[in-house]
Short mmCIF file of C-alpha atoms and ligand atoms in Angstrom, two decimals:
data_model
loop_
_atom_site.label_atom_id
_atom_site.label_comp_id
_atom_site.label_asym_id
_atom_site.label_seq_id
_atom_site.Cartn_x
_atom_site.Cartn_y
_atom_site.Cartn_z
CA MET Y 1 85.55 109.70 74.95
CA LYS Y 2 85.80 106.20 76.30
CA LEU Y 3 83.57 105.50 79.30
CA LEU Y 4 84.13 102.33 81.30
CA CYS Y 5 82.62 100.88 84.44
CA SER Y 6 85.84 99.97 86.28
CA SER Y 7 87.07 99.06 89.74
CA PHE Y 8 89.00 101.55 91.87
CA GLN Y 9 92.21 99.68 91.19
CA ASP Y 10 92.01 99.78 87.38
CA HIS Y 11 93.37 103.28 87.07
CA THR Y 12 94.75 105.46 89.85
CA ASN Y 13 96.94 108.03 88.08
CA ALA Y 14 94.15 110.56 88.23
CA VAL Y 15 91.26 110.21 90.65
CA VAL Y 16 88.17 112.40 90.65
CA ILE Y 17 86.36 112.78 93.97
CA PRO Y 18 83.00 114.57 94.17
CA LEU Y 19 82.65 116.13 97.63
CA PHE Y 20 79.96 117.77 99.75
CA GLU Y 21 80.90 120.76 101.87
CA ASP Y 22 81.74 118.34 104.72
CA LYS Y 23 84.66 117.15 102.55
CA ILE Y 24 84.25 113.53 103.62
CA ILE Y 25 85.88 111.15 101.15
CA SER Y 26 84.26 107.76 100.59
CA LYS Y 27 86.00 104.58 101.76
CA ASP Y 28 86.12 103.36 98.17
CA ALA Y 29 87.96 106.45 96.95
CA SER Y 30 90.33 106.38 99.93
CA SER Y 31 91.34 102.85 98.93
CA CYS Y 32 93.25 104.36 95.97
CA PHE Y 33 95.75 106.13 98.24
CA SER Y 34 98.46 105.34 100.77
CA GLN Y 35 98.07 106.64 104.33
CA GLU Y 36 100.68 109.29 103.58
CA GLU Y 37 98.71 110.48 100.58
CA ILE Y 38 95.51 110.54 102.59
CA ASP Y 39 97.20 112.79 105.13
CA THR Y 40 98.34 115.16 102.36
CA ILE Y 41 94.84 115.18 100.89
CA GLN Y 42 93.23 115.92 104.27
CA LEU Y 43 95.64 118.77 104.92
CA PHE Y 44 94.95 120.19 101.46
CA LEU Y 45 91.19 120.01 101.88
CA LYS Y 46 91.34 121.64 105.29
CA GLN Y 47 93.01 124.69 103.75
CA GLU Y 48 90.75 124.96 100.72
CA GLN Y 49 87.53 126.93 100.84
CA SER Y 50 84.25 125.22 100.05
CA LEU Y 51 83.28 125.77 96.46
CA SER Y 52 79.90 126.09 94.83
CA CYS Y 53 78.41 123.06 93.10
CA GLY Y 54 80.45 121.98 90.08
CA ALA Y 55 83.61 123.96 90.89
CA ALA Y 56 86.91 122.10 91.16
CA HIS Y 57 90.15 122.00 93.16
CA TYR Y 58 93.03 119.82 92.20
CA LEU Y 59 96.05 118.42 93.93
CA PHE Y 60 99.20 117.00 92.37
CA LEU Y 61 100.61 114.38 94.73
CA PRO Y 62 104.38 113.80 95.08
CA SER Y 63 103.78 110.30 93.70
CA GLY Y 64 102.85 111.99 90.42
CA ARG Y 65 99.14 111.37 90.71
CA TYR Y 66 96.35 113.87 90.26
CA VAL Y 67 93.41 114.18 92.61
CA LEU Y 68 90.57 116.32 91.32
CA PHE Y 69 87.95 117.41 93.86
CA VAL Y 70 84.64 118.50 92.40
CA ALA Y 71 82.21 120.27 94.72
CA LYS Y 72 78.71 118.87 95.13
CA GLY Y 73 77.57 121.87 97.18
CA LYS Y 74 75.24 121.50 100.15
CA LYS Y 75 74.05 118.03 101.10
CA GLU Y 76 70.45 119.23 101.55
CA GLN Y 77 70.39 120.63 98.02
CA TRP Y 78 71.85 117.60 96.26
CA SER Y 79 69.56 116.41 93.45
CA ILE Y 80 69.56 114.72 90.06
CA ARG Y 81 69.82 118.19 88.52
CA ASN Y 82 73.08 118.86 90.38
CA ALA Y 83 74.38 115.38 89.62
CA ARG Y 84 73.99 116.12 85.90
CA ILE Y 85 75.89 119.40 86.22
CA VAL Y 86 78.68 117.87 88.32
CA SER Y 87 79.06 115.00 85.83
CA ARG Y 88 79.60 117.56 83.07
CA CYS Y 89 81.97 119.64 85.19
CA ILE Y 90 84.17 116.60 85.77
CA VAL Y 91 84.73 116.19 82.04
CA VAL Y 92 85.18 119.93 81.47
CA ASN Y 93 87.86 120.05 84.19
CA LEU Y 94 89.67 116.92 83.02
CA LYS Y 95 89.96 118.47 79.58
CA LYS Y 96 91.05 121.80 80.96
CA LEU Y 97 93.82 120.08 82.93
CA HIS Y 98 94.80 117.93 79.93
CA ILE Y 99 94.21 114.73 81.87
CA ASN Y 100 93.67 111.89 79.40
CA GLU Y 101 92.56 109.19 81.75
CA ALA Y 102 90.90 109.31 85.16
CA SER Y 103 88.82 107.32 87.64
CA VAL Y 104 85.69 108.90 89.10
CA ASP Y 105 84.21 107.94 92.46
CA SER Y 106 80.84 107.36 90.79
CA ARG Y 107 78.83 106.35 93.85
CA ALA Y 108 79.53 109.83 95.21
CA LEU Y 109 77.30 111.15 92.41
CA GLY Y 110 74.34 108.99 93.50
CA VAL Y 111 70.96 110.53 94.19
CA ASP Y 112 68.05 109.16 96.24
CA GLY Y 113 65.42 107.51 94.07
CA TYR Y 114 67.87 106.51 91.33
CA ASP Y 115 69.33 103.01 91.49
CA GLU Y 116 72.91 102.43 90.46
CA GLU Y 117 72.05 101.44 86.90
CA ALA Y 118 69.87 104.50 86.33
CA MET Y 119 72.50 106.70 87.92
CA LEU Y 120 75.37 105.42 85.79
CA GLU Y 121 73.25 105.88 82.70
CA VAL Y 122 72.65 109.53 83.59
CA ILE Y 123 76.31 110.16 84.42
CA ALA Y 124 77.44 108.60 81.13
CA THR Y 125 74.96 110.63 79.08
CA GLU Y 126 75.96 113.91 80.69
CA MET Y 127 79.68 113.19 80.38
CA VAL Y 128 79.35 112.43 76.68
CA MET Y 129 77.38 115.67 76.24
CA ALA Y 130 80.12 117.61 78.05
CA ASP Y 131 82.78 116.13 75.76
CA PHE Y 132 81.21 117.70 72.66
CA SER Y 133 82.45 120.68 70.71
CA PHE Y 134 81.45 121.91 67.28
CA ASP Y 135 84.73 122.74 65.58
CA ILE Y 136 84.52 121.17 62.15
CA TYR Y 137 84.50 124.66 60.63
CA LYS Y 138 87.80 125.60 62.33
CA GLN Y 139 90.96 125.18 60.37
CA SER Y 140 92.78 124.12 63.53
CA HIS Y 141 90.38 121.20 63.78
CA GLN Y 142 92.35 119.55 60.97
CA LYS Y 143 95.71 120.15 62.62
CA GLU Y 144 94.99 119.41 66.23
CA LYS Y 145 94.35 115.78 66.84
CA LYS Y 146 91.32 115.60 69.08
CA ARG Y 147 92.28 114.15 72.43
CA ASP Y 148 90.30 111.07 73.24
CA ILE Y 149 89.89 110.84 77.00
CA THR Y 150 89.11 107.73 79.01
CA VAL Y 151 86.92 108.01 82.07
CA HIS Y 152 86.58 105.09 84.44
CA LEU Y 153 83.31 105.25 86.32
CA ALA Y 154 84.77 103.48 89.32
CA ILE Y 155 82.52 101.34 91.47
CA ALA Y 156 83.41 98.57 93.91
CA CYS Y 157 81.14 95.65 93.01
CA SER Y 158 81.05 91.99 91.96
CA ALA Y 159 81.84 90.84 88.43
CA SER Y 160 78.20 90.09 87.66
CA GLU Y 161 77.10 93.48 88.97
CA ARG Y 162 79.80 95.09 86.84
CA LYS Y 163 78.37 93.46 83.75
CA VAL Y 164 74.96 94.98 84.44
CA LEU Y 165 76.43 98.39 85.26
CA SER Y 166 78.65 98.35 82.19
CA SER Y 167 75.64 97.98 79.95
CA ALA Y 168 74.01 100.90 81.76
CA VAL Y 169 77.10 102.98 80.95
CA ALA Y 170 76.89 101.85 77.32
CA ARG Y 171 73.22 102.83 77.12
CA GLY Y 172 73.93 106.21 78.68
CA SER Y 173 76.73 106.78 76.18
CA ILE Y 174 74.40 106.01 73.27
CA ILE Y 175 71.92 108.60 74.54
CA GLY Y 176 74.72 111.18 74.88
CA GLU Y 177 75.96 110.39 71.38
CA GLU Y 178 72.48 110.91 69.94
CA VAL Y 179 72.14 114.25 71.74
CA ASN Y 180 75.49 115.26 70.23
CA SER Y 181 74.48 114.11 66.74
CA ALA Y 182 71.38 116.30 67.01
CA ARG Y 183 73.63 119.21 68.04
CA VAL Y 184 75.80 118.73 64.94
CA LEU Y 185 72.73 118.88 62.69
CA SER Y 186 71.39 121.98 64.44
CA ASN Y 187 74.72 123.82 64.56
CA THR Y 188 75.46 123.35 60.86
CA PRO Y 189 75.06 126.72 59.09
CA GLY Y 190 71.90 127.26 57.04
CA SER Y 191 73.65 127.23 53.68
CA ASP Y 192 75.12 123.83 54.45
CA MET Y 193 71.92 122.38 55.91
CA THR Y 194 69.18 122.77 53.33
CA PRO Y 195 66.06 120.57 53.38
CA ALA Y 196 67.65 118.18 50.86
CA ILE Y 197 70.88 117.99 52.86
CA PHE Y 198 68.93 117.42 56.07
CA ALA Y 199 67.04 114.59 54.38
CA ASP Y 200 70.30 113.13 53.16
CA ARG Y 201 71.89 113.23 56.62
CA ALA Y 202 68.74 111.68 58.09
CA GLN Y 203 68.80 108.94 55.49
CA LYS Y 204 72.45 108.13 56.20
CA GLY Y 205 71.80 108.05 59.95
CA CYS Y 206 68.80 105.76 59.52
CA GLU Y 207 70.63 103.43 57.16
CA SER Y 208 73.47 102.85 59.61
CA HIS Y 209 71.03 101.90 62.35
CA LYS Y 210 68.41 100.04 60.34
CA VAL Y 211 65.65 102.60 60.80
CA GLU Y 212 63.10 102.79 58.00
CA ILE Y 213 62.90 106.20 56.32
CA GLU Y 214 60.82 107.70 53.54
CA VAL Y 215 61.61 111.11 52.01
CA TRP Y 216 58.99 113.07 50.07
CA ASP Y 217 60.16 115.76 47.65
CA GLU Y 218 58.31 118.98 46.76
CA ASN Y 219 56.11 117.25 44.17
CA LYS Y 220 54.93 114.56 46.56
CA ILE Y 221 54.39 117.22 49.25
CA GLN Y 222 52.02 119.08 46.89
CA ASP Y 223 50.35 115.85 45.71
CA MET Y 224 49.64 114.94 49.34
CA GLY Y 225 47.89 118.26 49.88
CA MET Y 226 50.44 119.67 52.31
CA GLY Y 227 49.67 123.30 51.47
CA GLY Y 228 51.39 124.51 54.62
CA VAL Y 229 54.77 122.90 53.97
CA TRP Y 230 54.65 123.93 50.32
CA GLY Y 231 53.45 127.45 51.13
CA VAL Y 232 56.36 128.09 53.49
CA GLY Y 233 58.95 126.25 51.41
CA LYS Y 234 58.18 127.42 47.89
CA GLY Y 235 59.84 130.83 48.24
CA SER Y 236 63.28 129.30 48.55
CA VAL Y 237 65.55 127.95 45.82
CA VAL Y 238 66.05 124.95 48.08
CA LYS Y 239 62.73 123.13 48.09
CA PRO Y 240 61.01 121.46 51.05
CA ARG Y 241 61.08 117.81 52.10
CA PHE Y 242 58.87 115.67 54.31
CA LEU Y 243 60.43 112.78 56.22
CA ILE Y 244 58.77 109.75 57.77
CA VAL Y 245 60.95 107.56 59.99
CA LYS Y 246 59.83 104.36 61.65
CA HIS Y 247 60.95 102.07 64.45
CA GLU Y 248 58.27 99.39 64.66
CA PRO Y 249 59.35 96.36 66.71
CA ASN Y 250 55.79 95.33 67.61
CA ALA Y 251 52.90 94.24 65.45
CA ARG Y 252 49.57 95.87 66.31
CA GLN Y 253 50.75 98.49 68.80
CA LYS Y 254 49.56 102.08 68.61
CA PRO Y 255 52.62 104.19 67.85
CA LEU Y 256 54.14 107.09 69.68
CA VAL Y 257 54.40 109.78 66.99
CA LEU Y 258 57.10 112.46 67.22
CA VAL Y 259 56.82 115.59 65.08
CA GLY Y 260 59.72 118.04 64.68
CA LYS Y 261 59.86 121.55 63.18
CA GLY Y 262 62.53 121.56 60.50
CA VAL Y 263 63.02 125.14 59.32
CA THR Y 264 66.58 124.97 58.03
CA PHE Y 265 66.79 128.76 58.04
CA ASP Y 266 64.20 131.28 59.18
CA THR Y 267 64.65 134.71 57.60
CA GLY Y 268 61.12 135.53 58.73
CA GLY Y 269 60.03 135.48 55.09
CA LEU Y 270 58.53 138.71 53.69
CA ASN Y 271 57.90 139.75 57.31
CA VAL Y 272 61.67 139.72 57.50
CA LYS Y 273 63.39 139.47 60.87
CA ILE Y 274 65.17 142.63 61.95
CA GLY Y 275 68.42 143.44 63.73
CA ASN Y 276 70.07 140.53 65.41
CA ALA Y 277 66.91 138.38 65.48
CA MET Y 278 67.95 136.33 62.45
CA TYR Y 279 71.38 135.39 63.79
CA GLU Y 280 70.73 131.95 65.27
CA MET Y 281 67.96 130.95 62.88
CA HIS Y 282 70.03 128.19 61.26
CA MET Y 283 69.06 126.28 64.42
CA ASP Y 284 65.35 126.59 63.65
CA MET Y 285 65.39 122.91 62.66
CA SER Y 286 66.35 121.81 66.17
CA GLY Y 287 62.99 120.09 66.67
CA ALA Y 288 63.64 118.10 63.51
CA SER Y 289 67.17 117.15 64.67
CA ALA Y 290 65.75 116.02 68.00
CA VAL Y 291 63.14 113.80 66.35
CA ILE Y 292 65.47 112.13 63.86
CA ARG Y 293 68.19 111.39 66.41
CA SER Y 294 65.63 110.27 69.02
CA VAL Y 295 64.11 107.67 66.72
CA ILE Y 296 67.61 106.44 65.85
CA GLY Y 297 68.51 106.35 69.56
CA ILE Y 298 65.31 104.45 70.41
CA ALA Y 299 66.21 101.91 67.71
CA ARG Y 300 69.81 101.60 68.93
CA LEU Y 301 68.53 100.90 72.44
CA ASN Y 302 66.01 98.34 71.11
CA VAL Y 303 63.16 100.01 72.96
CA PRO Y 304 60.09 97.76 72.45
CA MET Y 305 57.82 100.63 71.43
CA ASN Y 306 56.53 101.58 68.01
CA VAL Y 307 57.72 105.10 67.22
CA ILE Y 308 57.10 107.13 64.07
CA GLY Y 309 58.84 110.43 63.36
CA LEU Y 310 57.23 113.02 61.06
CA ILE Y 311 59.52 115.83 59.96
CA PRO Y 312 58.51 118.71 57.69
CA VAL Y 313 61.65 120.47 56.46
CA ALA Y 314 61.62 123.84 54.67
CA GLU Y 315 63.58 127.05 54.37
CA ASN Y 316 61.64 130.23 55.13
CA ALA Y 317 63.21 132.52 52.54
CA ILE Y 318 62.49 135.70 50.60
CA SER Y 319 61.90 135.77 46.84
CA GLY Y 320 59.23 136.64 44.31
CA GLU Y 321 57.74 133.24 45.03
CA SER Y 322 57.58 133.60 48.81
CA TYR Y 323 54.22 133.18 50.48
CA LYS Y 324 52.72 136.50 51.48
CA PRO Y 325 50.77 137.99 54.36
CA GLY Y 326 47.13 137.56 53.44
CA ASP Y 327 47.72 134.31 51.55
CA ILE Y 328 45.36 131.49 52.43
CA LEU Y 329 46.88 127.99 52.40
CA THR Y 330 44.96 124.73 52.46
CA SER Y 331 46.41 122.20 54.91
CA ILE Y 332 46.29 118.42 54.50
CA THR Y 333 43.16 118.28 56.69
CA GLY Y 334 41.32 120.73 54.40
CA LYS Y 335 41.38 123.44 57.04
CA THR Y 336 42.56 126.75 55.58
CA ILE Y 337 45.34 128.82 57.13
CA GLU Y 338 45.24 132.61 56.85
CA VAL Y 339 48.79 133.92 56.82
CA MET Y 340 48.94 136.96 59.08
CA ASN Y 341 52.72 136.90 59.42
CA THR Y 342 55.18 134.88 57.36
CA ASP Y 343 57.51 134.67 60.36
CA ALA Y 344 55.04 132.38 62.13
CA GLU Y 345 56.04 129.64 59.67
CA GLY Y 346 56.82 126.79 62.07
CA ARG Y 347 53.19 126.21 63.02
CA VAL Y 348 52.19 126.29 59.33
CA ILE Y 349 54.47 123.38 58.40
CA LEU Y 350 53.63 121.52 61.62
CA ALA Y 351 49.91 121.77 60.80
CA ASP Y 352 50.41 119.37 57.87
CA ALA Y 353 52.49 116.94 59.91
CA LEU Y 354 49.93 116.93 62.75
CA GLY Y 355 47.12 116.55 60.21
CA TYR Y 356 48.91 113.61 58.61
CA ALA Y 357 49.34 111.97 62.04
CA GLN Y 358 45.54 111.56 62.20
CA GLN Y 359 45.93 108.59 59.82
CA LEU Y 360 48.37 106.77 62.08
CA ASN Y 361 46.03 105.79 64.94
CA PRO Y 362 48.55 107.18 67.44
CA ARG Y 363 48.81 106.37 71.12
CA LEU Y 364 50.21 109.88 71.64
CA VAL Y 365 51.59 112.55 69.32
CA ILE Y 366 54.23 114.99 70.60
CA ASP Y 367 55.59 117.81 68.52
CA ILE Y 368 58.71 119.77 69.33
CA ALA Y 369 59.55 123.13 67.82
CA THR Y 370 61.59 126.30 68.22
CA LEU Y 371 58.23 127.98 67.81
CA THR Y 372 58.09 131.33 69.60
CA GLY Y 373 60.43 133.97 70.92
CA ALA Y 374 57.63 134.63 73.42
CA ALA Y 375 58.46 131.34 75.16
CA LEU Y 376 61.80 132.90 76.13
CA GLY Y 377 59.90 135.89 77.49
CA ALA Y 378 57.69 133.61 79.56
CA LEU Y 379 60.22 131.10 80.90
CA GLY Y 380 63.70 132.48 80.35
CA VAL Y 381 66.26 129.94 79.21
CA GLN Y 382 65.85 127.11 81.72
CA ALA Y 383 62.52 125.45 80.92
CA ASN Y 384 60.71 124.42 77.76
CA ALA Y 385 57.01 125.24 77.49
CA PHE Y 386 54.64 122.33 77.07
CA PHE Y 387 50.94 122.02 76.36
CA THR Y 388 48.70 118.98 76.26
CA ASN Y 389 45.07 118.02 75.61
CA ASP Y 390 45.60 114.72 77.43
CA GLU Y 391 45.18 114.76 81.20
CA LYS Y 392 47.45 111.76 81.78
CA SER Y 393 50.25 113.46 79.88
CA GLU Y 394 50.28 116.50 82.17
CA THR Y 395 52.25 114.84 84.95
CA MET Y 396 53.94 112.39 82.62
CA VAL Y 397 55.56 115.07 80.46
CA ARG Y 398 56.70 117.06 83.47
CA ASP Y 399 58.06 113.98 85.29
CA ILE Y 400 59.89 112.66 82.26
CA GLY Y 401 61.27 116.13 81.71
CA GLU Y 402 62.69 116.08 85.22
CA LYS Y 403 64.06 112.55 84.86
CA SER Y 404 65.61 113.13 81.44
CA GLY Y 405 67.12 116.56 82.04
CA ASP Y 406 65.00 118.29 79.37
CA TYR Y 407 62.90 120.35 81.77
CA MET Y 408 59.25 121.06 80.86
CA TRP Y 409 56.76 123.55 82.28
CA GLN Y 410 53.06 123.52 81.39
CA LEU Y 411 51.03 126.41 79.95
CA PRO Y 412 47.25 126.42 79.35
CA LEU Y 413 45.31 125.37 76.25
CA TRP Y 414 42.00 126.84 77.47
CA GLU Y 415 39.18 127.38 75.04
CA GLU Y 416 39.08 131.03 76.13
CA TYR Y 417 42.21 131.43 74.00
CA GLU Y 418 40.56 129.99 70.89
CA ARG Y 419 39.41 133.38 69.61
CA GLU Y 420 43.06 134.37 69.29
CA VAL Y 421 43.57 132.19 66.24
CA LYS Y 422 40.15 132.55 64.52
CA GLY Y 423 40.68 133.46 60.87
CA VAL Y 424 38.84 136.33 59.19
CA PHE Y 425 38.95 135.01 55.62
CA GLY Y 426 40.40 131.57 56.35
CA ASP Y 427 39.63 129.00 59.06
CA VAL Y 428 42.64 129.62 61.30
CA ALA Y 429 45.02 132.60 61.55
CA ASN Y 430 48.70 131.86 62.02
CA THR Y 431 49.20 134.52 64.71
CA GLY Y 432 47.26 135.56 67.79
CA LYS Y 433 45.30 138.81 67.83
CA SER Y 434 46.82 140.12 71.03
CA ARG Y 435 50.43 141.12 71.38
CA TYR Y 436 50.59 139.02 74.53
CA GLY Y 437 50.73 135.26 75.09
CA GLY Y 438 52.40 134.41 71.78
CA THR Y 439 53.45 130.96 72.97
CA ILE Y 440 49.87 130.04 73.83
CA ALA Y 441 48.60 131.38 70.49
CA GLY Y 442 51.10 129.11 68.73
CA ALA Y 443 49.84 126.10 70.68
CA MET Y 444 46.17 127.03 70.09
CA PHE Y 445 46.86 127.16 66.36
CA LEU Y 446 48.41 123.67 66.37
CA LYS Y 447 45.48 122.33 68.42
CA GLU Y 448 43.23 123.02 65.43
CA PHE Y 449 44.92 120.19 63.51
CA VAL Y 450 44.77 117.53 66.20
CA ASP Y 451 42.13 114.92 67.01
CA TYR Y 452 44.12 112.56 69.26
CA PRO Y 453 46.06 112.64 72.55
CA TRP Y 454 48.69 115.25 71.92
CA ALA Y 455 51.40 117.36 73.54
CA HIS Y 456 53.32 120.30 72.12
CA ILE Y 457 56.78 121.36 73.26
CA ASP Y 458 58.01 124.87 72.49
CA MET Y 459 61.76 124.39 72.86
CA ALA Y 460 62.80 127.92 71.84
CA PRO Y 461 63.95 128.65 75.43
CA THR Y 462 66.55 125.87 75.36
CA MET Y 463 67.56 125.87 71.71
CA ILE Y 464 71.07 126.94 72.73
CA SER Y 465 73.19 126.25 75.80
CA THR Y 466 73.53 128.89 78.46
CA ASN Y 467 75.92 129.84 81.27
CA GLY Y 468 75.73 127.23 83.97
CA ASP Y 469 74.95 124.40 81.56
CA HIS Y 470 78.66 123.61 81.22
CA LEU Y 471 78.06 122.61 77.61
CA ALA Y 472 79.68 123.84 74.41
CA LYS Y 473 78.24 127.01 72.86
CA GLY Y 474 75.48 126.47 70.31
CA ALA Y 475 72.69 123.92 70.07
CA LYS Y 476 71.92 122.02 73.24
CA GLY Y 477 70.31 118.93 71.71
CA THR Y 478 67.05 119.47 73.59
CA GLY Y 479 64.45 116.75 73.18
CA VAL Y 480 66.60 113.70 72.53
CA ARG Y 481 66.98 112.63 76.18
CA PHE Y 482 63.29 113.41 76.71
CA PHE Y 483 61.94 111.40 73.77
CA ILE Y 484 64.11 108.39 74.50
CA ALA Y 485 62.95 108.43 78.14
CA LEU Y 486 59.35 108.83 76.99
CA ALA Y 487 59.50 105.87 74.59
CA ARG Y 488 61.01 103.70 77.32
CA HIS Y 489 58.34 104.83 79.78
CA LEU Y 490 55.51 104.04 77.37
CA ALA Y 491 57.10 100.68 76.48
CA ASN Y 492 57.06 99.78 80.18
CA GLU Y 493 53.38 100.69 80.42
CA MET Y 494 52.39 98.28 77.65
N1 LIG E 1 61.82 130.52 64.87
C1 LIG E 1 61.09 131.58 65.42
C2 LIG E 1 61.03 131.55 66.95
C3 LIG E 1 62.33 131.64 67.72
C4 LIG E 1 62.83 132.85 68.13
C5 LIG E 1 63.00 130.50 68.07
C6 LIG E 1 64.00 132.91 68.86
C7 LIG E 1 64.18 130.55 68.81
C8 LIG E 1 64.68 131.76 69.20
C9 LIG E 1 59.65 131.58 64.90
O1 LIG E 1 59.48 131.09 63.61
C10 LIG E 1 59.17 132.98 64.91
O2 LIG E 1 59.74 133.78 64.24
N2 LIG E 1 58.11 133.25 65.69
C11 LIG E 1 57.55 134.55 65.79
C12 LIG E 1 56.06 134.40 65.85
C13 LIG E 1 55.31 135.70 65.65
C14 LIG E 1 55.51 136.25 64.25
C15 LIG E 1 53.85 135.45 65.92
C16 LIG E 1 58.10 135.20 67.04
O3 LIG E 1 58.37 134.51 68.03
O4 LIG E 1 58.29 136.41 67.02
ZN1 LIG E 2 59.72 132.58 62.08
ZN1 LIG E 3 60.93 129.71 62.95
#
């Protein structure tokens, strides 16, 4: 998709007009039409029923031009959340109607508290996300030439303003592209996305954007004392990897460290998953995809913030060499992990990454993981769970979640929960003792490996898109928008 910041006169064959229930069209959008056309449009709108937010009506004018009306819903309920959804719906509808080029009345998507630059960035990101589909495994993908659509984000402004707004659109597009790249990694089937292949893809991505990357193989992982990554990964014929990626524009600045769970397929291990529970587990490396594409995105946007990504990648498989319930693994910190359940593998590999982060003198460490099914039980599919030991991060994580579109809701890390993860024969147990509160038990386990300001995101609830997201089926790319926004926020604080 091509996204341009244009004037209303640049393209008028198809015009997209976002409308509240009052159906009042902006002066700028009206300027695209003759009086006769305006009369036709008004008559049309009078007859049409109000639609719920995101729904569309279209009108084919006698002049041969399309007008697409997209409902913004009730004025009182208009928010940045709705603006994201409507931006996506515009692209979905243009594609459905086979319209290849259109102008959008972009100011009509504006929200209080967001200046024009910020707003155009958001619109661009969401439109690029809506343009994505994962069809490289379809035979028809080869035959059908993918239609490349052009969307003009129309705004009446001066030439100098347009320059500024155009770069906002370009930045927003980069963020959307990185979200989509993370979705490609996550959606790729487990057999085609082993730890070595993931490392290879990461390396290629980093090379094209001048991001430093180091890849450790299974020998180095064992030499470094990462008993967790090795323990989980050794049962598979495809051996684990550990990735370190770096964007370090500043000398002597404490880094933001991002840690992502990279389980390329989660069978559950010897505590094998039953029924349908294994189906989407090729996406169990979605935290890892988010981290790699975030660091690349942060580099592409030249964010003046040191960021290091740590990514343990392993397949949780079944064989004679699989780790077993009752095994006791020694993590990089020396703390021992008593394996109660081999399906709680994410926290075991993250323990080594979090332990390693202790050497990096971090400003803040945030890990992201498809960690627990229980997070879906707690929050449904709309919010990610987050935890933090850092008071300042409580509001920061939630606010940046809201601003970025990756919504975050906090759960407690109280010491009363500590007994849940006390080991009997080892230091820490990898599951809680109670059958309740599994998401908190996961976070309490990770907390044992942390001695710095830290936040944990359990992204299991939003691993895949859901009805109402208006995004392609499959991985949603959670975390990329959030981490890029976070790095920019922290850079501004310095
Ligand atoms: N990868 C799963 C969690 C998951 C489930 C993510 C559904 C996304 C969708 C994780 O490794 C897991 O299996 N967790 C167990 C933990 C339990 C054994 C303590 C779970 O949630 O059941
Ligand atoms: Zn598991
Ligand atoms: Zn898992």
